[in-house]
Coordinates of C-alpha atoms in Angstrom, one line a residue:
X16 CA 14.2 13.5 176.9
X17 CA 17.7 14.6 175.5
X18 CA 16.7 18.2 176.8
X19 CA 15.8 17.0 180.4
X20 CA 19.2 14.8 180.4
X21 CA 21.3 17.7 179.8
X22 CA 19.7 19.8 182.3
X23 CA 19.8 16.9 184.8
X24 CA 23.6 16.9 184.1
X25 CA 23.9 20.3 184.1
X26 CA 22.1 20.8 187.7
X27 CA 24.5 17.9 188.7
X28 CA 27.7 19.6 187.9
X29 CA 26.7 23.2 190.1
X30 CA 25.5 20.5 192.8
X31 CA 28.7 18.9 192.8
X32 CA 30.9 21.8 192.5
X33 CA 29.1 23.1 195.6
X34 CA 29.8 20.0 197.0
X35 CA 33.7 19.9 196.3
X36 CA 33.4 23.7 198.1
X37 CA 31.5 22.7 201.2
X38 CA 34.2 19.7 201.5
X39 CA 37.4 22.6 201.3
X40 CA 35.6 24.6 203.5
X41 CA 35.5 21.6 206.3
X42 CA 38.7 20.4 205.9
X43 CA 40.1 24.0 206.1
X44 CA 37.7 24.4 209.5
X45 CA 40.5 24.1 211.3
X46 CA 42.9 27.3 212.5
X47 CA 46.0 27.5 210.9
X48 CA 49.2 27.3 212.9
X49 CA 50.0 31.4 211.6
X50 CA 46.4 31.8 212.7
X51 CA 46.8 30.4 216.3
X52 CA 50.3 32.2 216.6
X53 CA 48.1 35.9 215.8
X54 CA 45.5 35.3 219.1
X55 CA 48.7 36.2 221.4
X56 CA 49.6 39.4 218.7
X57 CA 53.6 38.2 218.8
X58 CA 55.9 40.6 217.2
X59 CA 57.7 39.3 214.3
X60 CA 59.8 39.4 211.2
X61 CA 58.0 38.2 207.5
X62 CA 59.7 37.2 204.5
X63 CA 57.5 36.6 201.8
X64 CA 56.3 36.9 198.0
X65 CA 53.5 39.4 197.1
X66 CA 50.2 37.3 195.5
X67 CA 48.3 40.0 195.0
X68 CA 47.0 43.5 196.0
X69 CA 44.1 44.9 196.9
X70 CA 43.7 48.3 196.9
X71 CA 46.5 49.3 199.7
X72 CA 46.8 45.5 201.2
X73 CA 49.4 43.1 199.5
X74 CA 48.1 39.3 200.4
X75 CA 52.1 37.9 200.9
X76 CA 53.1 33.9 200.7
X77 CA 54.9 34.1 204.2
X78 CA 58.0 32.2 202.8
X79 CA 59.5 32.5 206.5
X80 CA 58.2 33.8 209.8
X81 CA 59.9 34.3 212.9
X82 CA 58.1 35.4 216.1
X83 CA 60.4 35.9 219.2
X84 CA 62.3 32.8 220.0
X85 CA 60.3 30.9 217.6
X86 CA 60.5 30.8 213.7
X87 CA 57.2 29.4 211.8
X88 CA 57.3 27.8 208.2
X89 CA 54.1 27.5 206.8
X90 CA 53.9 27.1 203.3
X91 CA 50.2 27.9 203.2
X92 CA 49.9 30.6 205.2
X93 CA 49.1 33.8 203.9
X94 CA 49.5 37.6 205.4
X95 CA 47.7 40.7 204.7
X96 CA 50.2 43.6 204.6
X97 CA 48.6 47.0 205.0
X98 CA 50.4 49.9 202.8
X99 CA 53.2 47.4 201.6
X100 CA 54.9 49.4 198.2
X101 CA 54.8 46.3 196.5
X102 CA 53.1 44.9 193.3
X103 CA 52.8 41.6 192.8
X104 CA 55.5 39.1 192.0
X105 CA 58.1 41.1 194.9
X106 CA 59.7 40.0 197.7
X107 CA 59.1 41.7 201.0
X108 CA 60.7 41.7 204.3
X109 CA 58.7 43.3 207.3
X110 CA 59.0 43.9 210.8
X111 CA 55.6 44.6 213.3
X112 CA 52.8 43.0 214.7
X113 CA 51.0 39.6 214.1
X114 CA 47.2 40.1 214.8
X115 CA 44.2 38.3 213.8
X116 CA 41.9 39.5 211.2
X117 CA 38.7 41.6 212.2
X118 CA 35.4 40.8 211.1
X119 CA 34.3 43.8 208.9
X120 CA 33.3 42.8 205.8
X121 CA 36.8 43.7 204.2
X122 CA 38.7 41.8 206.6
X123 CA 35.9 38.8 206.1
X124 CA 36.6 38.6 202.3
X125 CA 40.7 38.2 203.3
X126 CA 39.3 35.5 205.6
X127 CA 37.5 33.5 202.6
X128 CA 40.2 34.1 200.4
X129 CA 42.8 32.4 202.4
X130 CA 44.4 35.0 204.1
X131 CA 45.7 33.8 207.9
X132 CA 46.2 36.8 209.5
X133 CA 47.6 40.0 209.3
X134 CA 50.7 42.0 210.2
X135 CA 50.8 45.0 211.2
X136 CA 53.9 46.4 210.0
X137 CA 56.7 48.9 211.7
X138 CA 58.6 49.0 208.7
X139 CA 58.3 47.6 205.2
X140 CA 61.5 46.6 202.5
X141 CA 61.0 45.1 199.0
X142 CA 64.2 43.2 198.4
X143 CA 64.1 41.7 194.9
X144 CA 61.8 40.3 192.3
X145 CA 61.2 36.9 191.5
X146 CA 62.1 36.1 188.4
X147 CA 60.2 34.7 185.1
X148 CA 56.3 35.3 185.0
X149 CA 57.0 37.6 188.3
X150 CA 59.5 40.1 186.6
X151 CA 57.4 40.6 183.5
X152 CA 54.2 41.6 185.6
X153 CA 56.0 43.5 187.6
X154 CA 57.3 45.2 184.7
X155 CA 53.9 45.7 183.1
X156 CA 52.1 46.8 185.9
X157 CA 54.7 49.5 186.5
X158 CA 55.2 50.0 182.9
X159 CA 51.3 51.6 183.0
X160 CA 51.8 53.3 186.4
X161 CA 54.2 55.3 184.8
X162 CA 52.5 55.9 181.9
X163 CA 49.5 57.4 183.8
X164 CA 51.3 59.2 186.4
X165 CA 50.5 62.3 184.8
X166 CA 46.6 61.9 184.8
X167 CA 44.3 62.4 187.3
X168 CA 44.4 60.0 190.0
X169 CA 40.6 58.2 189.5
X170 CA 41.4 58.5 185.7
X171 CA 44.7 56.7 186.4
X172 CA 43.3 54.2 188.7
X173 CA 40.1 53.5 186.3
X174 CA 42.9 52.6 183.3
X175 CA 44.9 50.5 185.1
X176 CA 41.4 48.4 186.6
X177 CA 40.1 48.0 183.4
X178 CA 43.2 46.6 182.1
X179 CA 44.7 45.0 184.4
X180 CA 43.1 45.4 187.6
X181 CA 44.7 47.7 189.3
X182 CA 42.8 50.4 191.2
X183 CA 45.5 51.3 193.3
X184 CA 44.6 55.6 194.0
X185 CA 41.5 55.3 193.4
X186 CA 39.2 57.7 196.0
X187 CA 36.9 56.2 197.9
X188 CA 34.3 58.4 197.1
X189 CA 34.3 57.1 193.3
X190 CA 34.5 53.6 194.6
X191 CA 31.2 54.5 196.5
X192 CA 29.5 56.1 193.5
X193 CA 30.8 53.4 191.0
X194 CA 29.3 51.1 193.2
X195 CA 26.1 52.7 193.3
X196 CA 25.9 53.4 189.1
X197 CA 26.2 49.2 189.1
X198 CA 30.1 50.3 187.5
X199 CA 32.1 48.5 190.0
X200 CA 32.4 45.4 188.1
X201 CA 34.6 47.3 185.4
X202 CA 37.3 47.6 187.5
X203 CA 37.5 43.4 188.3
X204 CA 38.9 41.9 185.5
X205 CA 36.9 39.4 183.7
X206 CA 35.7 37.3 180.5
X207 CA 36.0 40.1 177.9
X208 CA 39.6 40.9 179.3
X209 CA 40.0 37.1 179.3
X210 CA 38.5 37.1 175.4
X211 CA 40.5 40.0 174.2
X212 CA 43.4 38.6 175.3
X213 CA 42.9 35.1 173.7
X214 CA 42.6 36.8 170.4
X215 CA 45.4 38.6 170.4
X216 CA 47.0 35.8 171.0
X217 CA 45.2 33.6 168.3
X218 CA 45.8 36.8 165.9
X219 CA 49.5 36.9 166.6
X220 CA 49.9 33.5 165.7
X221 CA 47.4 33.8 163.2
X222 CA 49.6 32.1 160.1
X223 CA 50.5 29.4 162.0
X224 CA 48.7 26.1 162.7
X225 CA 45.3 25.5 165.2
X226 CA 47.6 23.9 167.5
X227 CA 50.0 26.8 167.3
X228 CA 47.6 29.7 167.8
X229 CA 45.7 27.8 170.8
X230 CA 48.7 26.9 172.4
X231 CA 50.0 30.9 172.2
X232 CA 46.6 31.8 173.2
X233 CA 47.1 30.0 176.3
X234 CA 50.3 31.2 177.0
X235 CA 49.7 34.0 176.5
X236 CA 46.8 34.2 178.9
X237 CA 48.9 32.5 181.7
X238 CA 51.2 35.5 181.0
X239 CA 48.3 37.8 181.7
X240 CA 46.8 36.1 184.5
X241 CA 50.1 36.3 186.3
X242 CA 50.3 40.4 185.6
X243 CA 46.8 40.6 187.2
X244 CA 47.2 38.3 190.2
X245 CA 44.7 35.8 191.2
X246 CA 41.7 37.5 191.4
X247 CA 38.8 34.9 191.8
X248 CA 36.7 36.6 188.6
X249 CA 40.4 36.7 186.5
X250 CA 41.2 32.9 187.6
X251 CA 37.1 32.2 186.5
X252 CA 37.3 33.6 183.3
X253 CA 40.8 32.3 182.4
X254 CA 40.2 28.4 183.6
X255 CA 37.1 28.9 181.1
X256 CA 39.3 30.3 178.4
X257 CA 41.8 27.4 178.8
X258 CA 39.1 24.4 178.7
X259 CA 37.6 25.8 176.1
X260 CA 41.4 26.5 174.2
X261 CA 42.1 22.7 175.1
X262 CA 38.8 21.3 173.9
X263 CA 39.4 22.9 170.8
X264 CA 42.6 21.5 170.1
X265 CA 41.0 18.1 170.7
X266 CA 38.3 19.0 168.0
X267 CA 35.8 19.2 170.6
X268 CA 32.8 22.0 170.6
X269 CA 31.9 23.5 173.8
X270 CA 29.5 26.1 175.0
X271 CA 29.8 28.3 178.0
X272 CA 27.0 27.1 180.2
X273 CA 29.0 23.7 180.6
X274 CA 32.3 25.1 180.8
X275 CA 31.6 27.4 183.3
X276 CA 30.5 24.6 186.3
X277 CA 33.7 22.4 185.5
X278 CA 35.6 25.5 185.7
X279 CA 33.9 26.0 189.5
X280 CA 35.4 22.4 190.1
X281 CA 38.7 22.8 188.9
X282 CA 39.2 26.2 190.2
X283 CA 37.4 24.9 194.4
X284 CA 39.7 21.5 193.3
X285 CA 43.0 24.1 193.1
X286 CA 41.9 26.8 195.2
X287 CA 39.7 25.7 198.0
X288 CA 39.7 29.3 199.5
X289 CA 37.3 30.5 197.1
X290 CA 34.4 28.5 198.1
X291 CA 33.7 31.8 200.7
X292 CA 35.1 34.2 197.9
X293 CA 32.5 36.6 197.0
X294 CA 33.9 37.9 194.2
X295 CA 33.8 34.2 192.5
X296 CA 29.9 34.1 193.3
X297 CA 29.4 37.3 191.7
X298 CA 31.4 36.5 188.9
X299 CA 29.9 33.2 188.2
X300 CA 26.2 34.5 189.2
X301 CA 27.0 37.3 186.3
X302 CA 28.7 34.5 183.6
X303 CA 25.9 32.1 184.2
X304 CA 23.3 35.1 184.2
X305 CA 24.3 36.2 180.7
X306 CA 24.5 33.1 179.0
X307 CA 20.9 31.8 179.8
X308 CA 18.9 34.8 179.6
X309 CA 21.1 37.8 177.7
X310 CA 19.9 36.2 174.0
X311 CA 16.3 36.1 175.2
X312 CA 16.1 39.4 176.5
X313 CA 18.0 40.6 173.5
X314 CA 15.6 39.3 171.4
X315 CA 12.7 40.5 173.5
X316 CA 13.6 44.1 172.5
X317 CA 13.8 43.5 168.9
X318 CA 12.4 46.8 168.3
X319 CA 15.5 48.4 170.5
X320 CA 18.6 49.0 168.1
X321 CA 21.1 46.6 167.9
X322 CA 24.3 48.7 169.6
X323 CA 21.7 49.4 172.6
X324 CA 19.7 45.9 173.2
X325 CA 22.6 43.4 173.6
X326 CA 24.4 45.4 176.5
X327 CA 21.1 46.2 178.0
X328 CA 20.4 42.6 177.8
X329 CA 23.8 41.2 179.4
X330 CA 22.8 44.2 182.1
X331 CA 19.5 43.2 182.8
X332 CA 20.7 39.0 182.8
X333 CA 23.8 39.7 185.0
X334 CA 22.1 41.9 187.2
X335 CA 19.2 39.3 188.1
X336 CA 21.8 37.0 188.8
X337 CA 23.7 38.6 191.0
X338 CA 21.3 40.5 192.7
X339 CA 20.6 37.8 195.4
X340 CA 24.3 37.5 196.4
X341 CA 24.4 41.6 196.3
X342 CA 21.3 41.3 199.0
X343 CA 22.6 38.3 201.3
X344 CA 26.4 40.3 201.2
X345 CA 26.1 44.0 201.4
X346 CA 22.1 44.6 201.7
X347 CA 21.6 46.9 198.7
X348 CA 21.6 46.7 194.7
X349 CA 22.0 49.4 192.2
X350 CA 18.9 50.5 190.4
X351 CA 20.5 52.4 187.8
X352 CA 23.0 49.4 186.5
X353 CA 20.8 48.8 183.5
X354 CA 21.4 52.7 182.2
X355 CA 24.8 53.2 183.6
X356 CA 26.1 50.2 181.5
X357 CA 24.3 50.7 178.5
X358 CA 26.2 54.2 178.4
X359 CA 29.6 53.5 179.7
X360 CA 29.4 50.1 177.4
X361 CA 30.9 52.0 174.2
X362 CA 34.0 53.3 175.9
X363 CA 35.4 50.1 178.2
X364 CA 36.8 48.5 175.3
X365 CA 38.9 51.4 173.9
X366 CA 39.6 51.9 177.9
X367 CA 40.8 48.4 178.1
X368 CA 42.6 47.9 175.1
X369 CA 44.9 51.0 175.3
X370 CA 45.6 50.5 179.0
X371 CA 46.7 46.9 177.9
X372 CA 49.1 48.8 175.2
X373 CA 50.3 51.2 177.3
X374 CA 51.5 48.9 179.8
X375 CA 53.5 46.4 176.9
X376 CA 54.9 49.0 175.4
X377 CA 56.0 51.1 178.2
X378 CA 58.4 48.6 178.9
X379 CA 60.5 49.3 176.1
X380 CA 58.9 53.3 175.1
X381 CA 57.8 55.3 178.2
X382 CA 56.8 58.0 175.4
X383 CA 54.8 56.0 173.7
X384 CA 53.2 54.6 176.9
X385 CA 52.3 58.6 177.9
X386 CA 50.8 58.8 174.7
X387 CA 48.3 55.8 174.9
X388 CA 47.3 56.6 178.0
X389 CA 46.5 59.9 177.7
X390 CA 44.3 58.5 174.3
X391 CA 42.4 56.3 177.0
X392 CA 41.7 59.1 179.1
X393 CA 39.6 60.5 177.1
X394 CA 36.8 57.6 177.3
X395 CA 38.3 57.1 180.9
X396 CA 36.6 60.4 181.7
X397 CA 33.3 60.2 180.1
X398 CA 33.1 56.6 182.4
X399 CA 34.1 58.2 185.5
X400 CA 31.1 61.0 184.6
X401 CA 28.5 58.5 183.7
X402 CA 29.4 57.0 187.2
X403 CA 29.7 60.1 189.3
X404 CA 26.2 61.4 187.3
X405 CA 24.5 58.2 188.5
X406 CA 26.4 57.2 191.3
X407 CA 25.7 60.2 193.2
X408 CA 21.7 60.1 192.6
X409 CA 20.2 59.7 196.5
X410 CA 18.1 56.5 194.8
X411 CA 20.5 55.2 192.3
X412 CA 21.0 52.1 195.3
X413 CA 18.0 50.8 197.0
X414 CA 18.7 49.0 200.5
X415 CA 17.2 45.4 201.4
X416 CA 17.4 43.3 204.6
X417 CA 19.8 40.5 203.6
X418 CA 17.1 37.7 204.5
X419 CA 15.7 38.5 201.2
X420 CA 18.6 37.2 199.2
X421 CA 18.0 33.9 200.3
X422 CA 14.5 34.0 199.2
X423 CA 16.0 35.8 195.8
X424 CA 18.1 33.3 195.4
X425 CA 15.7 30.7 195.2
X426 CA 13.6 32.0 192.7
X427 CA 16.7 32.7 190.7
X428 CA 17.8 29.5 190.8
X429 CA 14.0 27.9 189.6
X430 CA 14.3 30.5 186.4
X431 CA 17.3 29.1 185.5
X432 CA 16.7 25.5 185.7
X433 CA 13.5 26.0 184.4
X434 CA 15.5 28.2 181.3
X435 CA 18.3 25.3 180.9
X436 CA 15.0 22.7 181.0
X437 CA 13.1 24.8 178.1
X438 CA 14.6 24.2 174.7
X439 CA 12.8 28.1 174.0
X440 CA 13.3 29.9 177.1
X441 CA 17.1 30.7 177.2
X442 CA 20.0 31.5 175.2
X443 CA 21.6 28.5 176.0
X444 CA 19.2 26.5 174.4
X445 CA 21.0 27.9 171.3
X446 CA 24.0 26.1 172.5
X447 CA 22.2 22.9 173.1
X448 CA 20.3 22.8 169.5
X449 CA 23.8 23.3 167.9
X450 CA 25.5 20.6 169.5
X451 CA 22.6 18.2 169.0
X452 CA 21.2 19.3 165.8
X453 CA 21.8 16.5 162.8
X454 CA 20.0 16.2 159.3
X455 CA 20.2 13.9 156.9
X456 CA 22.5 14.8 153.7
X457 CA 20.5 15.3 150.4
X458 CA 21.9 12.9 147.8
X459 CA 22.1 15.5 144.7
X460 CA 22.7 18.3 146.7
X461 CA 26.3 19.3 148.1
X462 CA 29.5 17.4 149.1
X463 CA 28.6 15.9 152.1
X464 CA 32.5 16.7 153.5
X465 CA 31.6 20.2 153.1
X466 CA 28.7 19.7 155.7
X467 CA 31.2 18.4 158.9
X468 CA 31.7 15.4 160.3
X469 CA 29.3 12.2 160.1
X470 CA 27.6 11.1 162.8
X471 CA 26.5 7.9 161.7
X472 CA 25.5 6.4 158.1
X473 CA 23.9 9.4 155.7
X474 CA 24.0 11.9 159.0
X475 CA 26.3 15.0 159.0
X476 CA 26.5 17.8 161.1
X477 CA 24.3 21.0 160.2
X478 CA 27.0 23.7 158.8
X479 CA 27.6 26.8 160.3
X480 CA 29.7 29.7 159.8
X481 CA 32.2 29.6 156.7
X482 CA 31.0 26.0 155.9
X483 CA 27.7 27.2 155.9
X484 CA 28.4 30.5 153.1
X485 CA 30.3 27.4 151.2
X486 CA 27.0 25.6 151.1
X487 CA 24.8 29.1 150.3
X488 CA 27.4 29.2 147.4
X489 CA 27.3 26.3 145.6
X490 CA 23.6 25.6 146.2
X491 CA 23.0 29.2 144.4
X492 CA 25.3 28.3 141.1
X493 CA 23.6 24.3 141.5
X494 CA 20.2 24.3 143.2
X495 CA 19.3 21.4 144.8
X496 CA 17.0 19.0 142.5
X497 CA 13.7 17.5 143.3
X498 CA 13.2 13.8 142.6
X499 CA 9.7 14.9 140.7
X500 CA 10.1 15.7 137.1
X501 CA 9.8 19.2 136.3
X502 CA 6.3 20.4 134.3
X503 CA 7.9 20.8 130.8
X504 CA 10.3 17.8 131.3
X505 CA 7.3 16.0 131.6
X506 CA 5.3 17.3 129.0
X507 CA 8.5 16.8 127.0
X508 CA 8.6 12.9 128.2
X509 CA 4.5 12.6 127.5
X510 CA 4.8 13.8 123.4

């Protein structure tokens, strides 16, 4: 019964959060006043801030707008700027034409992400940087652009998306061919950029208290986020990271598969652009993917070695998750994924970690900086090749009518409720047996304050972890006693 509840509630919470998106998505029906103002293509000036970049389009905050005559403040509005040389955090000031976005599927995903219009530019000025979290991304990013200006652009371009998400040169050929290989995804930050970063921060602050390290953790990913920009599968994993940082510090256990809806809430609550993001379903379709069914596959292939079964496992999971909104969106998915990750898997996080490096230190070594980057190249390459190798296979991508996703999605959906409903089925039935299991203390046996916290009179929570060695300890230098009397006790007792 306690099984069905927490499905129920679990159900409930993707319900809802879908519910809190179709709500943003009507109350945002309505044209913007900078959207109205693009149908008659005015020619205007733009003053703005630079929230993030895509590729050669800078998404600006129009801070002030004037079109003829008129002058427009909008505190919403957002503009697409195409080749703006800006990274994110500066202030731009540009002179062209207001028109309204297209619908190709580029200019759809601007549409769902908030983006008003579009601007067409004559000419394009960065005046200044904000300053505070703006000036140190701004410093970072360029920090690792300068590092890597020496390497070959798609090497460059694959460091700096790893690390921070920045695939700014990249050739649209490798695009194409990572997205084939079922690569793509490496380039769009996410939870192991999210997790890496959280313990650097925990090991930095590693002598202090819990308070202390969760609280730099945090700040530190805040820090990181704003270097990135808000990318909807960046802003997913770090809202996850922070609920779970906070429900630490209140003592609290959590486990991903309930994090991860009330993080769709907050983030549709904040944000209510991203209900039509796609890069938020395919990020949470992936999360959500991997934590019910990666630990079941994984130990499915128990005769598979260990460094191979878990990424092909978080492959396989992810990719049956996402593979509906892949369908519905752009009509194909990559048959080679599961290979192509398993191979690249060893060399993302040196890729990632030394990108990172080489964009802190930059900003006080440039030498250094050179020298880490030209370290990540190395694995940099052998990605690229695994993805060129695959990618450029004619059947590495296999084309579907989009009506199938809908009917993929479905039967996705079942398998995962029916997962989250079987205490045996998923891996995050692990996460539910650890949060409800309880046993009753043995009166001879161990301190019960070693075991955890009570949960009632003579119940404590099963250890695990270092509590748990504590336990294997002391129970091998005392072994627990049996209320029976022992065979030579009693023959002792009987002469």
């Amino acid at each position: 019964m306690c099984v069905r509840r927490r499905a129920i509630a679990i159900v409930g919470l993707v319900l809802l959060s879908g519910a809190a998106g179709a709500l943003a998505a009507t109350a945002r029906s309505e044209a913007s006043l900078v959207a109205v103002l693009a149908r008659s293509v005015p020619t205007c000036d733009l003053r703005g801030t630079v929230l993030e970049t895509r590729g050669d389009v800078a998404l600006v905050r129009a801070d002030a707008l004037e079109c003829g005559a008129g002058r427009v403040v909008d505190p919403g509005a957002t503009v697409a700027l195409r080749e703006a040389p800006a990274s994110v955090g500066t202030l731009v000031v540009a002179h062209g034409w207001l028109v309204p976005l297209g619908r190709s599927a580029f200019e759809s995903s601007l549409a769902g992400d908030g983006v008003d219009a579009e601007l067409h530019a004559r000419s394009v000025g960065v005046v200044g940087v904000r300053p505070g979290l703006p000036w140190i991304a701004r410093r970072v990013r360029m920090a690792l652009r300068d590092g890597t200006q020496d390497l070959h652009p798609d090497q460059a371009a694959l460091i700096g998306g790893l690390s921070i998400g920045d695939t700014s040169g990249m050739g649209e050929a490798t695009l194409d061919r990572l997205r084939a290989s079922g690569l793509a995804h490496l380039v769009a930050v996410s939870g192991s950029n999210v997790a890496l970063i959280v313990a650097a921060g925990s090991w930095a602050f590693g002598r202090r208290s819990l308070r202390a390290r969760v609280i730099g953790g945090v700040l530190l990913l805040v820090v990181y986020v704003a270097v990135v920009g808000p990318d909807p599968s960046v802003l997913r994993a770090a809202t996850m990271g922070a609920i779970a940082s906070l429900a630490l510090l209140g003592g609290m256990r959590t486990a991903p598969l309930h994090v991860l809806p009330v993080a769709c809430i907050v983030l549709i609550a904040v944000r209510p652009t991203l209900v039509d993001s796609v890069g938020l379903h395919l990020s949470v379709a992936a999360t959500a993917g991997i934590v019910i069914w990666s630990g079941a596959i994984a130990r499915r292939l128990e005769r598979v070695p260990g460094a191979i079964a878990m990424p092909l496992a978080m492959t396989l999971a992810a990719q049956a998750a996402v593979a509906p909104v892949l369908i519905g969106t752009f009509g194909e998915v990559s048959v080679v994924a599961p290979v192509t990750n398993v191979l690249a898997a060893p060399a993302v996080v040196p890729v990632t970690v030394l990108g990172l490096l080489s964009g802190v230190v930059g900003i006080v070594s440039p030498v250094v900086s050179e020298m880490l980057a030209d370290l990540a190249a190395v694995p940099a390459r052998y990605v690229l090749w695994v993805g060129d190798t695959f990618g450029g296979l004619p059947w590495a991508s296999a084309a579907m009518p989009r009506s199938i996703g809908i009917a993929a999605g479905a039967v996705v959906l079942g398998a995962a409720v029916a997962s989250v409903a079987s205490p045996r089925r998923s891996d995050a039935a692990r996460y539910r047996r650890a949060d409800e299991t309880v046993e009753p203390a043995h009166p001879r046996a161990v301190d019960p304050r070693d075991l955890g916290d009570r949960r009632g009179p003579g119940r404590v929570v099963r250890p695990r972890g270092r509590q748990a060695a504590a336990v294997r300890d002391r129970e091998r230098v005392a072994p627990r006693r049996d209320d029976r009397p022992r065979d030579g006790i009693a023959r002792r007792d009987r002469a």
